[in-house]
GROMACS .gro file of C-alpha atoms in nm:
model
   96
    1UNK     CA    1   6.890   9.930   8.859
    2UNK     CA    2   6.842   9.803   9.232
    3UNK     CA    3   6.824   9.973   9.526
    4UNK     CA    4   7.143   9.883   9.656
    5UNK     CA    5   7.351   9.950   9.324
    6UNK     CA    6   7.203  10.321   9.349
    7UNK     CA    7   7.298  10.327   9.667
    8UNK     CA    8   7.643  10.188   9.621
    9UNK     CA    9   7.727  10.417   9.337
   10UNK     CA   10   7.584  10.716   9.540
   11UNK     CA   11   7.791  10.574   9.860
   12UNK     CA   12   8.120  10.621   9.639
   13UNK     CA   13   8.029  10.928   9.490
   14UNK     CA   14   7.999  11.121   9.773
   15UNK     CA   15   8.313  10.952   9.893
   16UNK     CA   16   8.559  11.004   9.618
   17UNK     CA   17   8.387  11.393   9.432
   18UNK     CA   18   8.548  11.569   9.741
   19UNK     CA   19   8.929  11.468   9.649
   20UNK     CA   20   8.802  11.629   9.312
   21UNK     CA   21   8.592  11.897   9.397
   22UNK     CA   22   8.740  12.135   9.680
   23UNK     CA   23   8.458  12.360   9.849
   24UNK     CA   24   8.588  12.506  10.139
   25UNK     CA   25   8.863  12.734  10.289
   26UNK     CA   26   9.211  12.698  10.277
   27UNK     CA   27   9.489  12.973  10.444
   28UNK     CA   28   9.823  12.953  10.409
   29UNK     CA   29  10.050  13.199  10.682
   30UNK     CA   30  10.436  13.264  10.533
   31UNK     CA   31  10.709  13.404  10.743
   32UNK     CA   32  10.994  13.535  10.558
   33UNK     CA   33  10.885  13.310  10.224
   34UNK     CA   34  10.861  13.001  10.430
   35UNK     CA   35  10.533  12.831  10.501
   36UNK     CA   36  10.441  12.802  10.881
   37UNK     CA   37  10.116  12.724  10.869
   38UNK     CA   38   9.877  12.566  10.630
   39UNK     CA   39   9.491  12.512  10.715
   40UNK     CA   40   9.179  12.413  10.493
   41UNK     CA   41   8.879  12.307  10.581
   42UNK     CA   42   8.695  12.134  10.303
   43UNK     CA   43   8.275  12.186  10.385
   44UNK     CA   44   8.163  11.970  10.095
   45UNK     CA   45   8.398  11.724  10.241
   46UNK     CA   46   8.314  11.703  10.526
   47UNK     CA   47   7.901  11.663  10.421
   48UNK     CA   48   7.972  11.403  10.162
   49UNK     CA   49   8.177  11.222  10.425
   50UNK     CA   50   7.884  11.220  10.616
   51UNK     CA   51   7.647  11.128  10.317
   52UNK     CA   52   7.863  10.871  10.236
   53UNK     CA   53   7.866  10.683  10.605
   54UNK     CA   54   7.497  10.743  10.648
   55UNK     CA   55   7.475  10.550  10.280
   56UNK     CA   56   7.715  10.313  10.402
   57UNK     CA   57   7.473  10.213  10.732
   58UNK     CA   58   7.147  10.209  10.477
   59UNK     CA   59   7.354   9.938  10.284
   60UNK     CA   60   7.466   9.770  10.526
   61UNK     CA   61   7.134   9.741  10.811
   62UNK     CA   62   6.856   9.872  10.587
   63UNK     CA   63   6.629   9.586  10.363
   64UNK     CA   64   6.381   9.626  10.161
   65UNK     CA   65   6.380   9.331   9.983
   66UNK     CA   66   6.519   8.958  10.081
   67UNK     CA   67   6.777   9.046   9.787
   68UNK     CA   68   6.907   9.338   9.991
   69UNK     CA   69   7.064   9.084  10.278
   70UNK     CA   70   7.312   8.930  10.028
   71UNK     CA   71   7.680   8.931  10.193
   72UNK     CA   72   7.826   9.125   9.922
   73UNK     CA   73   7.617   9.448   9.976
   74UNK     CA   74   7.745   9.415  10.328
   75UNK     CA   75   8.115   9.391  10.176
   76UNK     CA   76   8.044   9.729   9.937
   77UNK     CA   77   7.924   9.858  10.232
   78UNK     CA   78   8.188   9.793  10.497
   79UNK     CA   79   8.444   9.927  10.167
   80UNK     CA   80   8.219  10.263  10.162
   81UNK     CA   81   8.213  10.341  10.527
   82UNK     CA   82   8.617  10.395  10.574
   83UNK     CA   83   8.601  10.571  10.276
   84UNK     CA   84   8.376  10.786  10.409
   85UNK     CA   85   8.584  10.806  10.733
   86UNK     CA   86   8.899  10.921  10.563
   87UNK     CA   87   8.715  11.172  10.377
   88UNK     CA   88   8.590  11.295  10.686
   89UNK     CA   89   8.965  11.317  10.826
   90UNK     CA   90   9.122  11.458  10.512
   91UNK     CA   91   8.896  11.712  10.462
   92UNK     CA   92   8.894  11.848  10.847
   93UNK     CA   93   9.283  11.843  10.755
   94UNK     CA   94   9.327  11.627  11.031
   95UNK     CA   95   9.498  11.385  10.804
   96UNK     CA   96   9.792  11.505  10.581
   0.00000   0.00000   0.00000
């Protein structure tokens, strides 16, 4: 296994576990039964958002080998990094 396919299938790991896994807080406010207000803030999220932009950039600008400049490692990574983005969003809840 290469480099770059470790790094690709960590890269969409840590951008796709959060929308399984939920660590984090969530509080929900009623008034009279209704629902007024509904926060959560997802940690794990928001570090696996992280992990996964910070994998995308190794893909992306990082060589170690002459393999490693290939165009489609570029594509993988430019399809991890807004991945990684709307995780970041989602679980900050500042995306519905």
């Amino acid at each position: 296994m290469t480099r770059q396919l470790k790094l690709l299938i960590g890269g969409l790991v840590c951008a796709i576990a959060p929308y399984v896994f939920f660590v984090g807080i969530t509080e929900t406010k009623r008034v009279n039964g209704q629902v007024v207000v509904h926060e959560s803030l997802n940690i794990g999220g928001v570090i696996a958002a992280f992990g996964a932009i910070a994998i995308a950039w190794t893909m992306a600008m990082k060589w170690e080998t002459p393999a490693d400049k290939a165009p489609h490692w570029r594509i993988a990574a430019a399809a991890i990094a807004p991945l990684g983005a709307l995780q970041l969003a989602i679980s900050l809840d500042l995306v519905g």
